[in-house]
C-alpha positions in Angstrom: 109.7 317.1 171.0 113.2 317.7 169.7 114.4 317.6 173.3 112.9 314.2 173.8 114.4 312.7 170.7 117.7 314.1 171.6 117.5 312.3 175.0 116.5 309.0 173.4 119.4 309.1 171.0 121.8 309.7 173.9 120.4 306.8 175.9 120.5 304.5 172.9 124.1 305.3 172.2 125.0 304.8 175.9 123.2 301.5 175.9 125.0 300.3 172.8 128.4 301.4 174.2 127.7 299.6 177.5 126.7 296.4 175.8 129.6 296.6 173.4 132.0 296.8 176.4 130.2 293.9 178.1 130.4 291.8 174.9 134.1 292.5 174.6 134.6 291.5 178.2 132.6 288.3 177.7 134.5 287.5 174.5 137.8 288.0 176.2 136.6 285.8 179.1 135.5 283.1 176.7 138.8 283.1 174.9 140.7 283.1 178.1 138.6 280.2 179.4 139.0 278.3 176.1 142.8 278.8 176.2 142.9 277.7 179.9 140.9 274.6 179.1 143.1 273.9 176.1 146.2 274.3 178.2 144.7 272.0 180.9 143.7 269.5 178.2 147.0 269.3 176.5 148.7 269.2 179.9 146.6 266.2 181.0 147.0 264.6 177.6 150.8 265.0 177.9 150.8 263.6 181.4 148.7 260.6 180.3 151.0 259.9 177.4 153.9 260.1 179.7 152.3 257.7 182.1 151.5 255.3 179.3 155.0 255.5 178.0 156.4 255.0 181.5 154.1 251.9 181.9 155.1 250.6 178.5 158.8 251.1 179.3 158.3 249.5 182.7 156.6 246.5 181.1 159.5 246.2 178.6 162.0 246.5 181.3 160.3 243.8 183.3 160.1 241.6 180.3 163.8 242.1 179.7 164.6 241.3 183.3 162.5 238.1 183.0 164.3 237.2 179.7 167.7 237.8 181.2 166.8 235.8 184.3 165.4 232.9 182.3 168.5 232.9 180.1 170.7 232.9 183.2 168.8 230.0 184.7 168.9 228.0 181.4 172.6 228.5 181.0 173.3 227.6 184.6 171.2 224.4 184.3 173.0 223.5 181.0 176.5 223.9 182.4 175.6 221.8 185.5 174.1 219.1 183.3 177.1 219.0 181.1 179.5 219.0 184.0 177.8 216.1 185.7 179.8 215.0 188.8 182.2 218.0 188.3 179.4 220.3 189.5 180.0 219.1 193.0 183.4 220.8 193.1 181.6 224.2 192.7 178.7 223.4 195.0 179.2 226.6 197.1 179.0 228.9 194.1 176.0 227.1 192.8 174.2 227.6 196.1 175.0 231.3 196.0 173.7 231.6 192.5 170.5 229.7 193.2 169.8 231.8 196.3 170.3 235.0 194.4 168.0 233.8 191.6 165.3 233.0 194.2 165.7 236.4 195.8 165.4 238.2 192.4 162.3 236.1 191.6 160.8 237.2 194.9 161.5 240.9 194.2 159.9 240.6 190.8 156.8 238.9 192.2 156.5 241.8 194.6 157.1 244.3 191.8 160.0 245.8 193.6 162.1 248.7 192.3 163.4 248.0 188.8 166.8 249.4 189.5 167.2 247.4 192.7 166.3 244.2 190.8 168.6 245.2 187.9 171.5 245.6 190.2 171.0 242.2 191.9 170.6 240.6 188.4 173.8 242.2 187.2 175.6 240.8 190.3 174.3 237.3 189.9 175.1 237.4 186.2 178.7 238.2 187.0 178.8 235.4 189.6 177.2 233.0 187.0 179.7 234.1 184.4 182.6 233.2 186.7 180.9 229.9 187.5 180.4 229.1 183.8 184.1 230.0 183.1 185.4 227.8 185.9 183.1 224.9 185.0 184.1 225.2 181.3 187.7 225.0 182.4 187.0 221.9 184.5 185.1 220.3 181.6 187.9 221.0 179.2 190.4 219.5 181.6 188.2 216.5 182.1 187.8 216.0 178.3 191.6 216.3 177.8 192.1 213.7 180.6 189.5 211.4 179.0 191.2 211.7 175.6 194.5 210.9 177.2 193.1 208.0 179.1 191.4 206.8 175.9 194.7 207.1 174.0 196.5 205.3 176.8 193.8 202.6 177.0 194.0 202.1 173.2 197.8 202.0 173.4 197.6 199.6 176.3 195.1 197.4 174.4 197.4 197.5 171.3 200.4 196.6 173.5 198.5 193.7 175.1 197.3 192.5 171.7 200.9 192.8 170.4 202.2 191.0 173.5 199.5 188.3 173.1 200.4 187.9 169.4 204.1 187.6 170.2 203.3 185.1 173.0 201.2 183.1 170.5 203.9 183.3 168.0 206.4 182.1 170.6 204.1 179.3 171.6 203.7 178.3 167.9 207.4 178.6 167.4 208.1 176.6 170.5 205.6 174.0 169.4 207.2 173.9 165.9 210.7 173.7 167.5 209.6 170.9 169.8 208.0 169.1 166.9 211.1 169.7 164.8 213.4 168.5 167.6 211.9 165.1 167.5 213.0 162.0 165.7 211.2 161.2 162.5 211.1 158.1 160.3 210.9 157.8 156.6 210.5 155.0 154.2 208.9 152.6 156.7 208.6 149.2 155.1 207.6 145.8 156.6 207.6 142.4 154.8 208.0 138.7 155.5 211.2 136.9 154.7 212.7 133.4 155.0 216.2 131.9 154.5 216.5 129.9 151.3 220.3 129.2 151.4 223.5 130.7 152.5 223.7 132.6 149.3 220.2 133.9 149.7 219.9 134.4 153.5 216.7 136.5 153.1 214.0 136.0 150.5 210.8 138.1 150.6 207.5 136.2 150.6 203.9 136.9 150.9 203.1 133.3 151.5 202.1 132.4 155.0 203.5 128.9 154.7 207.0 130.2 153.9 207.4 133.1 156.4 210.1 132.8 159.1 210.6 136.4 160.1 208.9 139.8 159.8 211.5 142.4 158.8 210.8 146.1 159.3 213.1 148.8 158.0 213.0 152.6 158.1 215.3 155.6 158.0 215.7 158.0 160.9 215.8 161.4 159.2 218.8 163.7 159.6 217.9 166.4 162.2 220.4 168.7 163.8 217.8 170.0 166.3 217.5 166.6 168.0 220.0 166.1 170.8 222.5 163.4 169.9 222.2 160.3 172.1 220.7 156.9 172.6 217.0 156.5 171.8 214.7 153.6 172.3 212.7 152.6 169.3 209.7 150.2 169.4 208.1 148.1 166.6 204.5 147.2 167.3 203.0 144.5 165.1 199.2 144.1 165.2 197.8 140.8 163.8 194.8 140.4 161.6 191.4 139.6 163.1 191.4 140.5 166.8 194.3 142.9 166.4 196.4 141.4 169.2 200.0 142.5 169.3 202.9 140.1 168.7 205.0 140.3 171.9 207.3 138.2 174.0 205.2 138.7 177.2 202.3 140.6 178.7 204.2 142.1 181.6 205.4 145.7 181.9 208.8 144.6 180.8 207.5 144.4 177.3 205.6 147.7 177.3 206.4 151.3 176.9 204.7 154.6 177.7 203.0 156.6 174.9 201.4 159.8 176.1 200.5 158.3 179.4 199.2 155.0 177.9 200.9 151.7 178.4 201.4 149.9 175.0 202.8 146.4 174.3 205.7 146.3 171.8 206.9 143.5 169.5 210.5 144.5 169.1 212.6 147.1 171.0 215.9 148.5 169.8 218.3 151.2 171.3 219.8 153.4 168.6 222.8 155.8 169.1 221.6 158.8 167.1 224.2 161.3 165.9 221.9 163.6 163.9 222.6 161.9 160.6 220.2 159.9 158.5 220.4 156.3 159.7 218.7 153.1 158.5 217.2 150.9 161.2 216.2 147.3 160.8 214.1 145.3 163.3 213.1 141.6 163.2 210.3 139.6 164.7 210.8 135.8 164.5 207.8 133.6 163.8 207.6 130.8 166.3 207.8 127.2 165.1 204.2 126.7 166.3 202.9 129.6 164.2 204.9 128.3 161.2 203.2 125.0 161.7 199.8 126.6 161.9 200.6 129.0 159.1 197.0 129.3 158.0 196.4 131.4 161.2 199.0 133.9 159.9 196.9 134.8 156.8 195.7 138.5 156.7 196.8 142.1 156.8 199.2 143.3 159.6 199.6 146.8 160.9 203.2 147.8 161.8 203.8 150.9 163.9 207.1 152.5 164.8 207.4 154.5 168.1 210.0 156.3 170.0 209.8 157.5 173.6 208.4 160.7 172.2 205.5 159.2 170.3 204.5 157.6 167.0 207.0 157.9 164.1 204.8 156.2 161.5 203.2 153.0 160.3 202.9 150.6 157.4 201.0 147.4 156.4 201.7 144.1 154.8 199.5 141.1 153.9 200.2 137.4 154.1 198.3 134.9 151.8 
């Protein structure tokens, strides 16, 4: 009985030892497996994060490429628009830039290698920078030329205006000189006279029945600008009523030219003018027939004085 119990105790102890060893092995295996899975998990997680980061970086890089390319295109379009016709002078460089831009856009559409696209973009940016620099220089030169042309145009306009003003002043001065270089008459007076006696050879009258002569006097003014010489003076007497002119005849022998118009004169007198003031007297004799029909002489008369250069002045008188 004791022997049996002793055997059972030994077997029980052996069983416990064997299961304890197995449990230890399984525990170690579990921990090892857990560690392995943890390592694999963290490894995969790290790889995933790296992939995500790489994709994010790639997306940012692509966006930056797009931004730089859009900026390049916008700047290129701006400088061309500002240059206008000047852009034709750099047409070959413009063609190169546009071809490079199209090529980069093609690579980006195909999602080509970032570094390859970046290198091409760097090259075209350099070409574009040179293009912009040259175009800015041309635009600056053009603006300077335009400013100079504007200044010259303004100066030319001012010169023309000044010349026109001087010419106008010269014309006005010439006109004034021409006007000033003409004969002028002052104190023009016309009246009717008759001879009363030897002591009173001329008596003024306003009575038509007494009139024998029409006497007109005036003073040629002193004028040193008028060339000295002989000048023809004309007295033209217009009668009341129909205004016919008293004259010795209707032929051209009793007319003179006044600004292209033929006018009849009553009395003509040649005067030797020597630039000094000179009194001139001109007479028109009333015919015996008119004296007899003196009532026809009643009215107001207009007396005009002319020279070969035009009208010198006029006056009026009235017979009763």
